[in-house]
Coordinates of C-alpha atoms and ligand atoms in Angstrom, one line a residue:
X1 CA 149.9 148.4 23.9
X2 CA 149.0 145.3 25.4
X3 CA 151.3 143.1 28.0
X4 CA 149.2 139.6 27.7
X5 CA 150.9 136.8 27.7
X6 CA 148.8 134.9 25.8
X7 CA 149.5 131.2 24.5
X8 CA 146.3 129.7 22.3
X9 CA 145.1 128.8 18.9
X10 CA 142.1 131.0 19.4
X11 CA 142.3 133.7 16.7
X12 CA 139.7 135.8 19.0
X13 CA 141.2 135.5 21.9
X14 CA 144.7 136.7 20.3
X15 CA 143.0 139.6 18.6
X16 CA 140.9 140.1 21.5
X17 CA 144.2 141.1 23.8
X18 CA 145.8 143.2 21.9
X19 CA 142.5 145.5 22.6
X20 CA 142.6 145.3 26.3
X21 CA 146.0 146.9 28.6
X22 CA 147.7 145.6 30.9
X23 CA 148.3 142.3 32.3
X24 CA 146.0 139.7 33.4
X25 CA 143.2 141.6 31.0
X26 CA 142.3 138.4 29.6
X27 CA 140.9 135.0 31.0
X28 CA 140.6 131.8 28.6
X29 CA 142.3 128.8 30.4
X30 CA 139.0 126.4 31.5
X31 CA 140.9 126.6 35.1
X32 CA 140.1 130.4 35.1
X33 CA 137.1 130.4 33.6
X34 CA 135.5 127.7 35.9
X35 CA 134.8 130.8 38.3
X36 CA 132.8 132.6 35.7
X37 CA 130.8 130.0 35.1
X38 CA 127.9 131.4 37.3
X39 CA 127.0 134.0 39.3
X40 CA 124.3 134.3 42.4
X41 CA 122.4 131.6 41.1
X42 CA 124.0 128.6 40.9
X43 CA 121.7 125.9 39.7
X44 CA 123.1 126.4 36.1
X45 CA 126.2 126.8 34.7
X46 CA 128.1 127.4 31.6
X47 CA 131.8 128.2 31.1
X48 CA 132.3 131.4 29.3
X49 CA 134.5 131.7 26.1
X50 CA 136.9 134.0 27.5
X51 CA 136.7 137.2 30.2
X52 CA 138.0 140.3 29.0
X53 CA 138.9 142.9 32.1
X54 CA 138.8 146.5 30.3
X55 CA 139.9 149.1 32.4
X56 CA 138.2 152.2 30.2
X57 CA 135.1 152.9 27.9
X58 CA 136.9 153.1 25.1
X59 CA 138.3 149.0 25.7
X60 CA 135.1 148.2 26.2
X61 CA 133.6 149.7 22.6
X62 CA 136.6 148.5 21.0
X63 CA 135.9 144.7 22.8
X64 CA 132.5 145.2 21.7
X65 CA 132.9 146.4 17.8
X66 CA 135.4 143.1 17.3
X67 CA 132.5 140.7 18.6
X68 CA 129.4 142.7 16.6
X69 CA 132.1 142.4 13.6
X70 CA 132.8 138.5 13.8
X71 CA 129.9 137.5 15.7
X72 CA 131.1 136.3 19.0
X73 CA 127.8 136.5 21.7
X74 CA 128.8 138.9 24.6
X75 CA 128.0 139.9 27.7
X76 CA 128.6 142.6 30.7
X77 CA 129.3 141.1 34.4
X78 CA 129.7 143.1 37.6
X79 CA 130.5 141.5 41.0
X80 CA 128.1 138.4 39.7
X81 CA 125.8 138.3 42.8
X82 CA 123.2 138.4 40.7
X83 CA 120.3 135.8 41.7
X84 CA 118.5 135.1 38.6
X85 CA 121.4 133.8 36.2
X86 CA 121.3 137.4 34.3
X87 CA 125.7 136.8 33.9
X88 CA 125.6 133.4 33.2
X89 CA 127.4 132.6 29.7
X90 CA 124.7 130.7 28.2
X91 CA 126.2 131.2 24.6
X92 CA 130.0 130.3 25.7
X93 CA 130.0 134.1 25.5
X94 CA 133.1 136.6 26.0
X95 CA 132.5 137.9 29.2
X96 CA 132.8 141.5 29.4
X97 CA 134.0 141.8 33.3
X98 CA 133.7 145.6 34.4
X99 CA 135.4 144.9 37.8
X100 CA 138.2 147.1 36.9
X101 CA 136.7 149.8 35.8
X102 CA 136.1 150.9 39.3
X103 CA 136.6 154.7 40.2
X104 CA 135.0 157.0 41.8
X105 CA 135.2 159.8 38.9
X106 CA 133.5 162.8 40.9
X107 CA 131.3 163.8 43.3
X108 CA 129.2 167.5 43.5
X109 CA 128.0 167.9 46.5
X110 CA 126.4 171.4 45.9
X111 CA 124.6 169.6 43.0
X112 CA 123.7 166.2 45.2
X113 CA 125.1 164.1 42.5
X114 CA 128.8 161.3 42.2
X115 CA 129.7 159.6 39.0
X116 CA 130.9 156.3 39.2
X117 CA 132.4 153.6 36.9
X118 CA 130.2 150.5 36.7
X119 CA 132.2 148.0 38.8
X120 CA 132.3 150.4 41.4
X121 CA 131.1 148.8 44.9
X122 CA 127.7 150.0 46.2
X123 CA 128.5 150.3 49.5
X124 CA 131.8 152.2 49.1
X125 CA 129.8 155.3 47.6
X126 CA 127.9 155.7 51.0
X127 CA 131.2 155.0 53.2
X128 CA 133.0 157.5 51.0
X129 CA 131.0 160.4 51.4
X130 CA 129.4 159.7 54.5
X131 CA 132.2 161.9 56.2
X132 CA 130.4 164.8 55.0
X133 CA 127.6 164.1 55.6
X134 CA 126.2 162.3 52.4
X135 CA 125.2 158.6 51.4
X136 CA 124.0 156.8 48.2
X137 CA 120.4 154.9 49.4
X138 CA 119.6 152.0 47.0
X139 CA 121.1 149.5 49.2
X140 CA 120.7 145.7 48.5
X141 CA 121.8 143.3 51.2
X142 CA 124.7 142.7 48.8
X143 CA 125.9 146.1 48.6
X144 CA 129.3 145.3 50.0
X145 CA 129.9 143.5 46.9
X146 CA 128.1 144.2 44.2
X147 CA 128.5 146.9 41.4
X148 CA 126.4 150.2 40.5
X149 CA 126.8 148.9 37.0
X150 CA 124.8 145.7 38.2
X151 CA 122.5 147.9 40.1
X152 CA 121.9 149.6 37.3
X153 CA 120.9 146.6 35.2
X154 CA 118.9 144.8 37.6
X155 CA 117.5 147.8 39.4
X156 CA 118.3 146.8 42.1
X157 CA 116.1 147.7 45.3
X158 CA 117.3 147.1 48.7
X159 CA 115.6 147.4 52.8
X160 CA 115.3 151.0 52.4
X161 CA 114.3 151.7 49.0
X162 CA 110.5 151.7 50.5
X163 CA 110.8 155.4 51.1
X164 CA 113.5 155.9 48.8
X165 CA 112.9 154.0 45.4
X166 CA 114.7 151.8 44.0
X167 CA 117.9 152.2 41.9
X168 CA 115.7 153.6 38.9
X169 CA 114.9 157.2 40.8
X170 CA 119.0 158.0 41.7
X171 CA 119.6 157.7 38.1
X172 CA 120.9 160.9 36.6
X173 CA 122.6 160.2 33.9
X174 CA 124.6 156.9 31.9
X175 CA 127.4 156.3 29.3
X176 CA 126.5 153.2 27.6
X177 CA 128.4 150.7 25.0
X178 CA 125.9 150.0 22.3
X179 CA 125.7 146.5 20.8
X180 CA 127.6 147.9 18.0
X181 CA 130.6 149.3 20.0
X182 CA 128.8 153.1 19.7
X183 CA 129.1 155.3 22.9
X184 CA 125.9 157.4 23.6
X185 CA 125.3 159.8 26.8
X186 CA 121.7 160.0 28.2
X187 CA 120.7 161.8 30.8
X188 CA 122.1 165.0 32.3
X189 CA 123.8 165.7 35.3
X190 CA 121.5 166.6 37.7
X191 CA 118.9 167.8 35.4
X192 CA 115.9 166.1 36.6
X193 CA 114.0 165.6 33.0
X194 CA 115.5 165.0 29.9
X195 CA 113.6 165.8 26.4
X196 CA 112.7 162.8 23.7
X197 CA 112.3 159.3 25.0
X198 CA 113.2 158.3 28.8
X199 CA 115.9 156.1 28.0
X200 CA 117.6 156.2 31.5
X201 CA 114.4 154.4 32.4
X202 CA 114.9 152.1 29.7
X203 CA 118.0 151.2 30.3
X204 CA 117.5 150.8 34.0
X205 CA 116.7 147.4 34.7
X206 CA 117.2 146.0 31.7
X207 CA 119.5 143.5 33.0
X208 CA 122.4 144.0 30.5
X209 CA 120.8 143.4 26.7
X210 CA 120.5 146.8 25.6
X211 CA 123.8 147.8 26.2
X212 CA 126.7 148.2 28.4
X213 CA 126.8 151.2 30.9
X214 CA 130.3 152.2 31.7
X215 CA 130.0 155.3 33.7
X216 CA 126.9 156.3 36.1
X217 CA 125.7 159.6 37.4
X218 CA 124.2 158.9 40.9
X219 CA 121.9 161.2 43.1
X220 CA 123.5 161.6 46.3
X221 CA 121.5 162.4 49.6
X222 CA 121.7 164.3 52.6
X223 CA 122.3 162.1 56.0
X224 CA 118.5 162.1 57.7
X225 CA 119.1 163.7 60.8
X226 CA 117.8 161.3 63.3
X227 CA 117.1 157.6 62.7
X228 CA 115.2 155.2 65.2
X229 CA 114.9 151.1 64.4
X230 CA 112.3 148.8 66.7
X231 CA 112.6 145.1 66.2
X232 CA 109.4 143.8 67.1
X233 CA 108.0 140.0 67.8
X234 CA 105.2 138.1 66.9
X235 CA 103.7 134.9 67.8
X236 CA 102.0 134.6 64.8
X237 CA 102.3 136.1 61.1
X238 CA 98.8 136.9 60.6
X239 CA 99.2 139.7 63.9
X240 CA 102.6 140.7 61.9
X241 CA 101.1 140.6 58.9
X242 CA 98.8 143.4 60.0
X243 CA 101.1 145.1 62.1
X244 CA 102.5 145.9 58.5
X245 CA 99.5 147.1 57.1
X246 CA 98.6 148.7 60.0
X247 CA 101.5 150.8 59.9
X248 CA 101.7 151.9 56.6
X249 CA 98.2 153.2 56.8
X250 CA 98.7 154.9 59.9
X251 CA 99.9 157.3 57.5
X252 CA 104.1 156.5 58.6
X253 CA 106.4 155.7 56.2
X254 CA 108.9 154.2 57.2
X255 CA 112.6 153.7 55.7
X256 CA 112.6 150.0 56.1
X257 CA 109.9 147.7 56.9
X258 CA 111.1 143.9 56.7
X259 CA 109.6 140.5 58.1
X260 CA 111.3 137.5 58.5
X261 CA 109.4 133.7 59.7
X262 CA 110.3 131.1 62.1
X263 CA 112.8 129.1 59.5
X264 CA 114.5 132.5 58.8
X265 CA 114.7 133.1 62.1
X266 CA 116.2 129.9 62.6
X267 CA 119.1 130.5 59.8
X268 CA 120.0 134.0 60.9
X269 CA 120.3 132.9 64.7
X270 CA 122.4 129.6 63.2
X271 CA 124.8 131.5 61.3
X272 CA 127.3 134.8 61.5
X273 CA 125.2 137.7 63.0
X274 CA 122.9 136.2 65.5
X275 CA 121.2 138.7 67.7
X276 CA 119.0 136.9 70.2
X277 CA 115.9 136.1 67.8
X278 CA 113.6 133.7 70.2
X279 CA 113.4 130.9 68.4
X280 CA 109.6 129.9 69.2
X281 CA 108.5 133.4 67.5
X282 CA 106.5 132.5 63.9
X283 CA 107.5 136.7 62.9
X284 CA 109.8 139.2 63.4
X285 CA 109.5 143.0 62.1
X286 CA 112.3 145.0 61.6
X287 CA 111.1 148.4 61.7
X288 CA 113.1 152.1 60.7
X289 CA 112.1 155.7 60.6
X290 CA 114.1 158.4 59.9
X291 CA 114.2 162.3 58.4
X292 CA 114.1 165.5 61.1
X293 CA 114.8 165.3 64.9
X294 CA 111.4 166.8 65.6
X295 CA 108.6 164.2 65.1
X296 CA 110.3 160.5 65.0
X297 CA 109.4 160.0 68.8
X298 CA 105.8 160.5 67.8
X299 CA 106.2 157.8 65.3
X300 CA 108.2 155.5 67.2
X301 CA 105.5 155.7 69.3
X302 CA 102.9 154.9 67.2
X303 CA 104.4 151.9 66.0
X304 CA 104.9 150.8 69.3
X305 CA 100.9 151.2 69.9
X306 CA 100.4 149.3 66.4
X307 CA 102.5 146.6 67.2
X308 CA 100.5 146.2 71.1
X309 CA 96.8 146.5 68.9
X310 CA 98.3 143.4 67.0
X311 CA 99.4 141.3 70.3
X312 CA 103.4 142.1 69.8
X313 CA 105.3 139.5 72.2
X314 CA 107.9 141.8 72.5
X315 CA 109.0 145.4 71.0
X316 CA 112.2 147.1 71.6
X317 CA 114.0 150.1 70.5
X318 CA 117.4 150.1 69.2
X319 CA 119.6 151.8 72.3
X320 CA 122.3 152.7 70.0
X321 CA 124.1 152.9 66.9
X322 CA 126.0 149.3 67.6
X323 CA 122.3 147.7 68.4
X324 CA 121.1 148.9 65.3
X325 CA 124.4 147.7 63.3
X326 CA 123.5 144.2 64.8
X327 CA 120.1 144.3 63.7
X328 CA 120.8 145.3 60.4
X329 CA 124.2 142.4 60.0
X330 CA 121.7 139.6 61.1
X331 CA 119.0 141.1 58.6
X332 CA 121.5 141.2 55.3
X333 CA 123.1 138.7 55.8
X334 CA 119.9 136.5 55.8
X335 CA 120.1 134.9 52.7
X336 CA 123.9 133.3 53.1
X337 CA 122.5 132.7 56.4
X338 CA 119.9 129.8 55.2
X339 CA 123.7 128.0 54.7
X340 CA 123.5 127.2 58.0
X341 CA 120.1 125.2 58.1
X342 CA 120.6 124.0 54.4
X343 CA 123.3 122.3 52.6
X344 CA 121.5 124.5 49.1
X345 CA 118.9 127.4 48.3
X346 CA 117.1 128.9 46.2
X347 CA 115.6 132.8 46.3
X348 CA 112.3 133.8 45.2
X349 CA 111.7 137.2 44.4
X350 CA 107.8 137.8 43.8
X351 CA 105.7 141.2 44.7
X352 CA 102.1 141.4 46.5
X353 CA 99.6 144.0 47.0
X354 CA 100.9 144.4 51.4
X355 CA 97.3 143.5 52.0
X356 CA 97.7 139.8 50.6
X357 CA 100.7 138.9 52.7
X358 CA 98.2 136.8 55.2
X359 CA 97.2 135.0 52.0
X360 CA 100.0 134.6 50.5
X361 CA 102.2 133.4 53.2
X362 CA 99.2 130.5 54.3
X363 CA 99.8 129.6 50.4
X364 CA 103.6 129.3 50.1
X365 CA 103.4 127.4 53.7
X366 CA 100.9 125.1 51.5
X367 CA 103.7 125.1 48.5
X368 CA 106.1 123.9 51.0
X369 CA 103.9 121.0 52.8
X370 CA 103.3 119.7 49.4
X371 CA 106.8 120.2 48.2
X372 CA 108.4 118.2 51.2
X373 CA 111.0 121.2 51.0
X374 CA 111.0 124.2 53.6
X375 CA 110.4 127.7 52.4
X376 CA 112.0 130.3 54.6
X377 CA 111.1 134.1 54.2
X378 CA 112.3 136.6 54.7
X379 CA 111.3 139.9 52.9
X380 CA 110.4 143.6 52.0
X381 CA 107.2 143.5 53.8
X382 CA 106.9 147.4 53.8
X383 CA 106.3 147.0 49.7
X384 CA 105.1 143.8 49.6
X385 CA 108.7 142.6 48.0
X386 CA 108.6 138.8 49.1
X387 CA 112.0 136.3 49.2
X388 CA 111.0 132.7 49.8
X389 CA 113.8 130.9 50.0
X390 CA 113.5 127.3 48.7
X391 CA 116.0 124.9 51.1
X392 CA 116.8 122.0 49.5
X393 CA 119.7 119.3 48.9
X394 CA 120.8 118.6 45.5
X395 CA 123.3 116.1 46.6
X396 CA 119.8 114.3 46.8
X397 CA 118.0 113.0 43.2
X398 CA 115.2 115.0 41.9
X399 CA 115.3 117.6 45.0
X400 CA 116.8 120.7 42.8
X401 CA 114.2 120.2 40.1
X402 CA 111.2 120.0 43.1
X403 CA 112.9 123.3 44.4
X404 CA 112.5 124.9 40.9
X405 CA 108.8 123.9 40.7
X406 CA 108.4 125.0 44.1
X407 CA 109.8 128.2 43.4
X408 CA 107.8 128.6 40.4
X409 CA 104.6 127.9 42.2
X410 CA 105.4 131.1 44.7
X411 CA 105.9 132.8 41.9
X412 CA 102.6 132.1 40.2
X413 CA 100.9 132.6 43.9
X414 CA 102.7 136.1 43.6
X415 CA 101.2 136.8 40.1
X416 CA 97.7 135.4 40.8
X417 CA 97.1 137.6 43.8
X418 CA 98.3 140.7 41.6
X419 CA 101.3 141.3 42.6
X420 CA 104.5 140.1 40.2
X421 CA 107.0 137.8 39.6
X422 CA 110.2 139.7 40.3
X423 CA 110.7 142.9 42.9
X424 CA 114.3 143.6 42.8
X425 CA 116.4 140.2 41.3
X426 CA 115.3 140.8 37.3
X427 CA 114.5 137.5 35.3
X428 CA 117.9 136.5 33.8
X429 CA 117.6 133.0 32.8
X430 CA 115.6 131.6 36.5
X431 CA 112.1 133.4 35.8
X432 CA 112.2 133.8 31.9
X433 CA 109.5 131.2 31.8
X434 CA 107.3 132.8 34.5
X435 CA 107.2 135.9 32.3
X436 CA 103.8 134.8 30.9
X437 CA 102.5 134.2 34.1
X438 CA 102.5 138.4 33.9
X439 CA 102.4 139.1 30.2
X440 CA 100.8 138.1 27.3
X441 CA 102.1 137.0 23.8
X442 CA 101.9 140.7 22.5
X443 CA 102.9 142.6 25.5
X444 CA 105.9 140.1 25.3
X445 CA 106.3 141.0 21.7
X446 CA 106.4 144.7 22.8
X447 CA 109.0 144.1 24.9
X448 CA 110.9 141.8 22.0
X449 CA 110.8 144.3 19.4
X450 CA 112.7 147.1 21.6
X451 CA 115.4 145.1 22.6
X452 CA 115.5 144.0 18.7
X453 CA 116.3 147.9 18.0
X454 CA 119.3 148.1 20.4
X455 CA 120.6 144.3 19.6
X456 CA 119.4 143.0 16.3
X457 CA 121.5 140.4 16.4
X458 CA 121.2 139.7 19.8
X459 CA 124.9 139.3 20.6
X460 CA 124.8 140.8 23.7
X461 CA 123.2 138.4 26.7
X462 CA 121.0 136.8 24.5
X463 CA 118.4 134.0 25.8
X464 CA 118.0 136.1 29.0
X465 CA 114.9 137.8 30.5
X466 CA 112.5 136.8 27.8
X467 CA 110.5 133.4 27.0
X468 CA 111.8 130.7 24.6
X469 CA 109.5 131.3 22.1
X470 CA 106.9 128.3 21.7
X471 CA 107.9 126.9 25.6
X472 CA 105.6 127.8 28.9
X473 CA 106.4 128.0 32.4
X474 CA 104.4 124.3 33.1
X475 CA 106.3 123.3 29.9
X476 CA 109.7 124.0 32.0
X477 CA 108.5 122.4 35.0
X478 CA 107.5 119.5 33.7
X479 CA 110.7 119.1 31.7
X480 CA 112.4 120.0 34.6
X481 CA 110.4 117.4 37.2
X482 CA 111.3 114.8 34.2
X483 CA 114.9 115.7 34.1
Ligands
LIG501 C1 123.4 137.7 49.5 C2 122.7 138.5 48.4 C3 121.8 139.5 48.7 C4 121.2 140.2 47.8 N1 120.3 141.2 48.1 C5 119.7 142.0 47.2 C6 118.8 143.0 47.6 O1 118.6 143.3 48.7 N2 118.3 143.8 46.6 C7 118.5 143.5 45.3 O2 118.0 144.2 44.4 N3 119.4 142.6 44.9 C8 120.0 141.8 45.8 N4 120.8 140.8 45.4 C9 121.1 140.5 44.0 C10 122.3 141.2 43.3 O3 123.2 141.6 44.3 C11 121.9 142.5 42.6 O4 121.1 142.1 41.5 C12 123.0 143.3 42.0 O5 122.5 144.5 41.4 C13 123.9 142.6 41.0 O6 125.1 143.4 40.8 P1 126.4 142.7 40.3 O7 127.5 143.7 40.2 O8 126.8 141.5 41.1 O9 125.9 142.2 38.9 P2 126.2 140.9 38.1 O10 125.6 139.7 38.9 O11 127.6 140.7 37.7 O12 125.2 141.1 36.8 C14 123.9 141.2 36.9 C15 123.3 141.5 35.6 O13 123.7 142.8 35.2 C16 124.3 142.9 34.0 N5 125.4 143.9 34.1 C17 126.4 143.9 35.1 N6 127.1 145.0 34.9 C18 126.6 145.7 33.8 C19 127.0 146.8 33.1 N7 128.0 147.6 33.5 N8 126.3 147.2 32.0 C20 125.2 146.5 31.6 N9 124.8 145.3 32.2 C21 125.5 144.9 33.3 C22 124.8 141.4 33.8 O14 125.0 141.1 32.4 C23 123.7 140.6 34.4 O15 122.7 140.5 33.5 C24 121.5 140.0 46.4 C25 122.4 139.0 46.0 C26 123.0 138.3 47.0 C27 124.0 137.2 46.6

């Protein structure tokens, strides 16, 4: 069945492509495989054994059965924007790439539910039901190009997942790969509660070691009827800093609530999407309500009043559609934005309690004085979801290890506080370390001993998300300030 032209003394790799169909199913020239050697974050880097490109469920469990059987590591990649190393093939793995599994298998309005395969786009589920009237609302900043599979594994979050949750509550239902090649369902379509253990929950966020999901049930929602965005500016962050909290306890929820600080500012403004930002502003709010018609005046004005109590410089509404579509470009695309201002970066992902943002901000301002290294941010402030973005040059000796410690030490600022050390990103192989800056040895254990049930051997994506047993996060950063 297959069509591979394949020319190597690699006994996997030959057995491996008569299980995939199709052309170009199979990667294993070091020339090819030199793009798979990391995804979002691109400190490290390992080149992969071979990528596989399976184009159904049943590829995939058969791929997977012939690694379990001869003991080849494995692992599952999407659109590999991930930022915390979660697809990087620490173990010269076989890279399972789901990017052709991509189609939209159905989509139920009546029942408010699609079913996608895992490499298909984010974005492309709201833009292909928006003409009636529907959209999909996890939605990362990367959601033109990552994959619901992804989503799934990292749960991801996005601006508007502050009213809406995060990828975790549109979950309906999964088909996952086992470690072993198995195929199980969980979760029904549209049912809203299933009966034994959640393992939709389990498997959400899980950042691909308990199995590989190759089809997803999605909630779908209704278009809100009216939407309203204010961009608002501050002259300093502790006045936008409790413009945030102020507006969240005026009883408002709003659909997004984001911040961004001066050096944000002045990478947005530098780069693709500028809108305008004054440059000598220290904050800027980005602020949406939506739902019915009747009533989102009343809250527009309200956070108009909040924003005047906390000395606002300026606060505008969006006059249209096209206003707000500017807005929002100069917004996602902050992060490839800080390319601008920086020849490298480096995102941080840690969650407050909203009322330590003052705090924490003065601290990671103090990280970045004593760092020699500027930390932009820019951020979920509505949830307390907080990206420091490390800028640093590693064409320069010694500056990428400083921006790991630096990003380390906003993590540990994060976890002191209360808050944690990863909102939306996951821990992949960047925060493994900084796991016991929130967990304990048993609670770790805990954690161990379930993903030991679904992959004893740990095949698939092993060294990810947990601690090396025996190391600590200061271990790490002094190896790495050494190194
Ligand atoms: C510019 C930029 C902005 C971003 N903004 C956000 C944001 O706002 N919110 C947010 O949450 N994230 C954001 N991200 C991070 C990233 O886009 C998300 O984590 C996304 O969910 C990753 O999807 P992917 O398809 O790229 O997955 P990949 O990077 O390919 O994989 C990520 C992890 O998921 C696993 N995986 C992938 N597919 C499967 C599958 N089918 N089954 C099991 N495991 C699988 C992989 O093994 C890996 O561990 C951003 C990234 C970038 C580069």
């Amino acid at each position: 069945m297959g069509k591979n032209k394949v020319k190597t003394s690699d006994i996997h790799i030959l057995n491996l492509a008569k299980l995939i169909f199709g052309p170009q199913a199979i990667l294993y020239k070091k020339e090819d495989l030199l793009a798979y050697d990391c995804d979002g974050f691109t400190i490290e880097r390992h080149l992969p054994r071979a990528v596989v490109f399976p184009t159904n469920t049943e590829e995939v469990s058969k791929i997977v059965k012939y690694c379990a059987e001869n003991h080849l590591p494995f692992l599952a990649r999407g659109a590999g924007t991930g930022l915390s190393g979660g697809a990087i093939p620490l173990n010269n793995e076989i890279i399972i790439s789901l990017v052709r599994m991509k189609r939209l298998l159905e989509v139920d309005l009546e029942n408010r539910f699609a079913v996608v395969e895992p490499g298909f786009v984010n974005l492309k589920l709201t833009n292909s039901i928006s003409d009636k009237g529907y959209y999909y609302a996890p939605d990362p900043s990367s959601q033109y190009a990552c994959t619901i599979g992804g989503n799934v594994a990292e749960n991801a979050g996005g601006a508007h997942c502050l009213k809406y949750g995060v990828t975790t509550n549109h979950i309906l239902g999964l088909e996952v790969v086992l470690p072993n090649g198995d195929i199980i369902e969980i979760g029904r379509n549209g049912i809203p509660d299933s009966p034994g253990y959640d393992l939709l929950g389990l498997l959400t966020g899980s950042e691909g070691t308990l199995g590989i999901v190759t089809k997803i049930t999605v909630r779908i929602l209704k278009n809100p009827e009216a939407k309203q965005t204010v961009l608002a500016y501050f002259d300093n962050i502790e006045d936008g800093s409790q413009a945030v909290s102020d507006i969240i306890s005026s009883g408002i929820v709003p659909a997004a609530l984001e911040m961004m600080d001066k050096t944000a500012i002045e990478g947005v403004e530098a780069a693709a999407f500028p809108v305008g930002h004054p440059k000598d502003i220290e904050a800027v709010l980005l602020i949406e309500v939506d739902g019915i018609a009747a009533g989102i005046d009343d809250q527009i004005e309200l956070i108009l009043a909040v924003c005047r109590r906390r000395n606002v410089r300026e606060v505008k509404v969006a006059r249209d559609e096209a206003e707000r579509g500017r807005w929002w470009a100069n917004r996602k695309t902050g992060f490839g934005a800080m390319g601008a201002i920086s020849p490298d970066y480096l995102v941080q992902d840690g969650v407050i309690p909203r009322s330590k943002l003052p705090e924490v901000l003065a601290r990671i301002h103090k990280i970045s004085e004593e760092s020699g290294l500027r930390i932009a941010n820019i951020f979920h402030a509505g949830d307390g979801n907080l990206h420091p973005l490390v800028l640093f040059d590693s064409r320069i000796p010694g500056e990428t290890e400083k921006a790991i410690q630096a990003g380390s030490a906003c993590l540990k600022v994060c976890a002191d506080v209360g808050g944690s050390i990863t909102g939306e990103h996951g821990v992949g192989i960047e925060k493994k370390e900084e796991m016991r800056f929130v967990f304990n040895e048993e609670e770790i254990k805990a954690q161990t001993d379930i993903r030991n049930v679904f992959n004893p051997d740990c095949l698939l994506n092993a060294g990810k998300l947990f601690p090396t047993p025996g190391r600590c996060a200061e271990v790490k950063r002094e190896l790495a300030s050494k190194s």
